[in-house]
Amino acid sequence: MKGLLTRLKGALGRPAPGRAEEAGQGERVLVNAYCTRADVPALEFPHALQGRRDLSDPELAPHLAGFVGYVLSRGDGTMSRNRYHVMRHVQRVRQHLSLSIDEGLLDALSDWAVRANAIVFLPDGSIRDPRGRILLSAAGEEPDGEAALPYPAEAWERKARTEAALAARGIEVPRHLPPLVCEPELRLRAPQEIAGRAFAMLAVSARAESLASKEPLAPEDLFERLPSARAHLTPAEQAFLSDPEPLASDVVQFGWRYECLYLLEWAMGLVDALPFPGAICDVPLAARTMLEARDLPGALRSLRMRGEGEILDALDLHYRLHWRVRQAGLQQVPVPPELDAGVIAERHRALNWLVRFEDREWDEVDTPT
């Protein structure tokens, strides 16, 4: 298989490398590497590091946003399979490295990029997989058919496990759905933030339930029982609670937030099980759990966060089930009876927030499938 060096030579119309270049004595190349892993391996080959930044650098987020714009602007801008996966990769980036190396060392860079789960941006304007195969070209030509989609092995393994588990239940989902974020890429919300979000969701859910039952609870009464809720409300939640006569659709929407609440309680280890999403959660248990904790310090004393693997397993499952129920809607066929579409949608939303999908805050969390 061609290495990165040989592929770049071909792209630039240069001859194959000679012995001097193979020894690392060729022309210098500037390479930008976008790594999704937090534990990026050391660069064990000669190089000149031009810059390195992680998510603690305030300039990285706008840079990545600009790079997503570049990805979307190549060619005619059609949302192709490769374009979609490159965009998602950029949104998961944990480390960005800019370095110059001798052309003769590009194959060494390629081996490092595999371990770093990095895509590389080269001087010809192309975005390439770790082995130098074109994912997106500067001019928008067809990508290399052998280009490997940039996901760590752990993500592919989890996808395969989920598909097998669903197949055992008689639920088919397509193989073309991508892997999702995995352990080396993960940035979970902090426990204090999760607990605060749970108190806020109980307040809005209880208010919605009371309005639906024509026995409205006053927001101030809710805050007296849930003193930590007020500080963690989002703008949309504040608007809902302050509206004496909200729209019926808003009452329904916020009533469903019990499912998000239960999911977060499960993630915090405050409830024991997350049943398969075939029926609504145990609402009295969800409410009682936060009421007994009463405030943020009480919740944090009881909290026992679940392992990252459990949370990512739940995300992978609900992502694929959400695709299944959405397809049923598009095809105007019944949702499989063992699935509850509302429960799946709310859990998917809460899980995407937990893993910082697209780094969006609660009111803007998206659940694309």
XYZ file of C-alpha atoms in Angstrom:
369
model
C 0.000 0.000 0.000
C 1.261 3.458 -0.799
C 2.492 5.508 2.121
C 1.713 9.138 2.816
C 4.995 10.223 1.246
C 4.349 8.429 -2.036
C 0.773 9.694 -2.204
C 1.828 13.295 -1.649
C 4.557 12.982 -4.282
C 1.951 11.835 -6.752
C -0.399 14.675 -5.868
C 2.331 17.283 -6.393
C 3.689 15.689 -9.544
C 7.093 14.931 -8.029
C 9.196 11.829 -8.627
C 9.202 8.956 -6.184
C 11.504 9.513 -3.182
C 15.156 8.672 -3.476
C 17.441 7.464 -0.738
C 18.220 10.920 0.588
C 14.511 11.725 0.978
C 13.837 8.350 2.558
C 16.462 9.273 5.138
C 14.573 12.469 5.915
C 16.554 14.893 3.757
C 13.824 16.070 1.365
C 11.898 19.296 1.093
C 10.038 20.624 4.119
C 6.262 20.146 4.336
C 3.852 21.938 6.658
C 1.281 19.537 8.082
C -1.751 20.254 10.262
C -2.959 17.249 12.232
C -6.391 17.138 13.863
C -6.502 14.485 16.590
C -9.632 13.341 18.401
C -7.787 11.427 21.106
C -6.866 13.194 24.326
C -3.854 10.898 24.825
C -1.948 11.900 21.679
C 1.243 9.825 21.344
C 4.651 11.489 21.317
C 6.116 12.628 17.981
C 9.077 10.275 17.804
C 10.600 11.582 14.566
C 12.442 14.807 13.697
C 10.066 17.727 13.282
C 9.674 21.435 13.936
C 6.554 22.057 15.989
C 4.889 25.253 14.794
C 2.001 25.117 17.230
C -0.002 22.822 19.466
C -3.258 23.523 21.207
C -5.951 21.629 23.006
C -9.427 22.557 24.164
C -8.044 24.736 26.969
C -6.873 27.183 24.282
C -9.720 29.643 23.544
C -8.530 29.976 19.935
C -9.063 26.303 19.099
C -12.876 26.340 19.005
C -13.146 29.182 16.448
C -10.357 27.597 14.417
C -12.244 24.294 14.284
C -15.447 26.103 13.361
C -13.598 27.706 10.479
C -12.194 24.349 9.416
C -15.712 22.894 9.371
C -16.624 25.759 7.052
C -13.724 24.784 4.799
C -14.912 21.170 4.763
C -18.439 22.228 3.790
C -17.193 24.550 1.055
C -15.175 22.049 -0.974
C -16.560 21.189 -4.394
C -20.268 21.788 -4.796
C -20.886 21.543 -1.053
C -23.138 18.477 -1.310
C -23.268 16.602 1.985
C -21.412 13.486 0.884
C -20.571 10.569 3.140
C -16.915 11.610 3.464
C -17.781 15.265 4.044
C -20.144 14.286 6.860
C -17.580 12.083 8.600
C -14.780 14.640 8.259
C -17.061 17.321 9.721
C -17.919 15.080 12.670
C -14.229 14.304 13.175
C -13.369 18.003 13.348
C -16.116 18.510 15.918
C -14.515 15.812 18.105
C -10.954 17.174 17.879
C -9.102 17.331 21.195
C -5.662 18.333 19.913
C -4.461 20.344 16.899
C -0.787 20.150 15.952
C 0.965 22.138 13.246
C 4.434 20.911 12.335
C 6.937 20.964 9.513
C 8.888 17.876 8.589
C 11.096 16.621 5.809
C 9.094 14.942 3.062
C 11.074 11.788 3.659
C 9.466 11.489 7.100
C 5.844 11.658 5.960
C 5.440 7.913 6.339
C 6.597 8.190 9.959
C 3.998 10.911 10.434
C 1.405 8.572 8.943
C 2.143 5.863 11.510
C 1.783 8.451 14.288
C -1.494 9.763 12.817
C -3.005 6.279 12.951
C -2.302 6.071 16.674
C -3.502 9.647 17.283
C -6.688 9.107 15.226
C -5.744 12.193 13.246
C -6.767 13.509 9.875
C -4.141 15.625 8.166
C -4.417 18.830 6.178
C -1.650 19.141 3.605
C -0.258 22.024 1.513
C -2.237 20.955 -1.565
C -5.437 21.806 0.327
C -6.465 18.175 0.715
C -7.779 16.526 3.863
C -6.460 12.997 4.186
C -6.877 9.965 6.373
C -3.876 8.853 8.460
C -2.519 6.784 5.559
C -2.604 9.682 3.130
C -5.731 8.698 1.235
C -7.874 11.642 0.189
C -11.044 12.193 2.207
C -11.708 15.620 0.653
C -9.675 17.371 -2.025
C -9.282 21.111 -2.347
C -11.153 21.191 -5.653
C -13.840 18.706 -4.666
C -12.789 15.776 -6.861
C -13.863 12.248 -5.973
C -12.149 10.995 -2.798
C -10.010 7.893 -2.626
C -12.342 4.899 -2.441
C -10.027 3.238 0.077
C -9.936 6.207 2.456
C -10.576 5.055 6.016
C -13.162 6.935 8.030
C -11.445 8.496 11.055
C -12.792 6.658 14.096
C -10.782 4.881 16.805
C -11.014 1.100 17.028
C -13.023 1.334 20.258
C -15.806 3.175 18.424
C -16.057 0.545 15.673
C -16.146 -2.219 18.291
C -18.979 -0.551 20.227
C -20.981 -0.038 17.029
C -20.639 -3.757 16.216
C -21.766 -4.768 19.721
C -24.825 -2.520 19.553
C -25.815 -3.827 16.126
C -25.497 -7.409 17.340
C -27.566 -6.712 20.463
C -30.328 -5.069 18.408
C -30.293 -7.880 15.846
C -30.827 -10.343 18.713
C -33.992 -8.392 19.544
C -35.110 -8.490 15.919
C -34.391 -4.775 15.388
C -32.402 -4.078 12.245
C -30.387 -0.902 11.786
C -28.175 -0.205 8.756
C -24.451 -0.838 8.835
C -23.762 2.517 7.187
C -24.623 4.454 10.366
C -21.317 5.735 11.745
C -19.568 4.994 15.008
C -19.845 7.647 17.703
C -17.524 9.278 20.201
C -15.554 6.774 22.291
C -13.468 6.711 25.476
C -10.199 8.355 24.259
C -12.210 11.254 22.782
C -14.753 11.728 25.569
C -15.317 14.892 27.627
C -18.208 14.238 29.981
C -19.988 17.065 31.751
C -18.829 17.643 35.307
C -20.884 15.982 38.087
C -21.915 19.346 39.540
C -23.219 20.476 36.137
C -25.125 17.211 35.642
C -26.748 17.410 39.065
C -27.727 21.054 38.512
C -29.283 20.159 35.169
C -31.273 17.375 36.859
C -32.750 19.748 39.459
C -33.726 22.218 36.737
C -35.408 19.493 34.696
C -37.413 18.282 37.658
C -38.682 21.826 38.203
C -39.840 22.273 34.594
C -41.219 18.729 34.328
C -43.220 19.083 37.537
C -44.554 22.470 36.414
C -45.598 20.981 33.049
C -47.265 17.996 34.711
C -49.178 20.268 37.071
C -50.387 22.460 34.204
C -51.504 19.401 32.223
C -53.490 18.177 35.227
C -55.094 21.638 35.738
C -53.508 21.904 39.188
C -50.640 24.304 38.490
C -47.709 24.482 40.871
C -46.305 27.964 41.374
C -42.639 28.268 40.346
C -41.740 29.760 43.726
C -43.173 26.709 45.467
C -41.044 24.496 43.235
C -37.910 26.505 44.029
C -38.640 26.197 47.738
C -38.603 22.400 47.376
C -35.733 22.463 44.845
C -33.445 25.330 45.909
C -30.701 24.376 43.412
C -32.989 24.418 40.385
C -33.228 28.164 39.765
C -29.502 28.723 39.185
C -29.353 25.990 36.533
C -32.341 26.903 34.384
C -31.714 27.617 30.719
C -33.262 30.653 29.003
C -35.977 28.465 27.456
C -36.788 26.903 30.824
C -36.916 30.288 32.535
C -39.334 31.542 29.887
C -41.557 28.482 30.347
C -41.669 28.792 34.135
C -42.406 32.510 34.014
C -45.291 32.116 31.552
C -48.609 31.814 33.440
C -50.329 30.326 30.387
C -47.768 28.562 28.196
C -48.701 26.965 24.895
C -50.082 23.456 25.102
C -47.203 22.260 22.918
C -44.700 23.662 25.420
C -46.462 21.900 28.279
C -46.163 18.610 26.421
C -42.529 19.254 25.477
C -41.429 20.063 29.019
C -43.467 17.212 30.431
C -41.287 14.824 28.445
C -38.221 16.112 30.305
C -38.858 13.503 33.004
C -37.152 11.091 30.591
C -34.055 13.299 30.412
C -34.110 13.606 34.192
C -34.235 9.845 34.645
C -31.362 9.351 32.188
C -29.169 11.792 34.109
C -30.092 10.169 37.428
C -28.990 6.844 35.936
C -25.711 8.387 34.717
C -25.107 9.765 38.226
C -25.795 6.373 39.782
C -28.839 7.673 41.670
C -31.164 5.078 40.108
C -30.129 1.491 39.523
C -31.250 0.597 36.012
C -31.867 2.111 32.590
C -34.531 -0.170 31.085
C -34.729 -0.768 27.350
C -36.677 2.241 25.959
C -40.012 0.585 25.468
C -42.035 2.497 28.067
C -41.901 5.755 29.993
C -39.714 5.985 33.054
C -40.817 5.577 36.661
C -41.839 9.227 37.108
C -42.501 9.052 40.886
C -39.054 7.499 41.384
C -37.387 10.165 39.217
C -39.062 12.964 41.181
C -38.496 11.375 44.586
C -34.789 10.848 43.894
C -34.068 14.561 43.437
C -36.492 15.680 46.135
C -34.738 13.449 48.667
C -31.367 14.866 47.641
C -32.996 18.325 47.969
C -30.037 20.453 46.824
C -26.738 20.265 44.948
C -24.566 19.280 47.938
C -27.036 16.532 48.821
C -27.017 15.155 45.290
C -23.230 15.236 45.075
C -22.917 13.314 48.329
C -25.055 10.491 46.900
C -23.651 10.594 43.377
C -21.698 7.607 42.016
C -21.001 8.381 38.368
C -21.283 5.437 36.010
C -18.285 4.400 33.979
C -17.644 6.066 30.650
C -18.200 2.769 28.851
C -21.730 2.387 30.217
C -22.674 5.916 29.192
C -21.203 5.489 25.715
C -22.995 2.140 25.308
C -26.281 3.891 26.105
C -25.507 6.667 23.625
C -24.688 4.230 20.839
C -27.878 2.256 21.474
C -30.196 5.274 21.560
C -28.589 6.886 18.515
C -29.285 3.789 16.412
C -32.790 3.347 17.836
C -33.535 7.019 17.158
C -32.624 6.432 13.507
C -35.007 3.452 13.490
C -38.005 5.367 14.814
C -37.324 8.351 12.551
C -37.234 6.064 9.537
C -40.587 4.655 10.573
C -41.974 8.190 10.562
C -40.498 8.993 7.160
C -41.869 5.777 5.683
C -45.209 6.276 7.452
C -45.093 2.855 9.055
C -45.648 1.990 12.730
C -42.764 2.263 15.159
C -41.759 -1.232 16.345
C -44.002 -2.000 19.327
C -41.068 -2.644 21.633
C -39.856 0.948 21.174
C -41.191 4.216 22.589
C -40.214 7.017 20.215
C -40.584 9.781 22.813
C -38.437 8.022 25.386
C -35.711 7.378 22.806
C -35.670 10.991 21.600
C -35.426 12.445 25.120
C -32.714 10.025 26.231
C -30.721 10.728 23.053
C -30.929 14.453 23.775
C -29.697 14.007 27.360
C -26.871 11.705 26.266
C -25.705 14.111 23.567
C -25.610 16.863 26.164
C -23.660 14.615 28.550
C -20.941 13.898 25.976
C -20.832 17.526 24.739
C -22.017 16.693 21.237
C -21.041 19.664 19.035
C -20.286 21.474 22.329
C -23.840 22.777 22.470
C -25.626 23.882 25.602
C -28.940 22.362 26.635
C -31.361 24.558 24.679
C -29.384 23.989 21.455
C -28.642 20.260 21.764
C -29.269 18.449 18.486
C -29.893 14.747 17.853
C -29.100 14.109 14.186
C -29.239 10.547 12.946
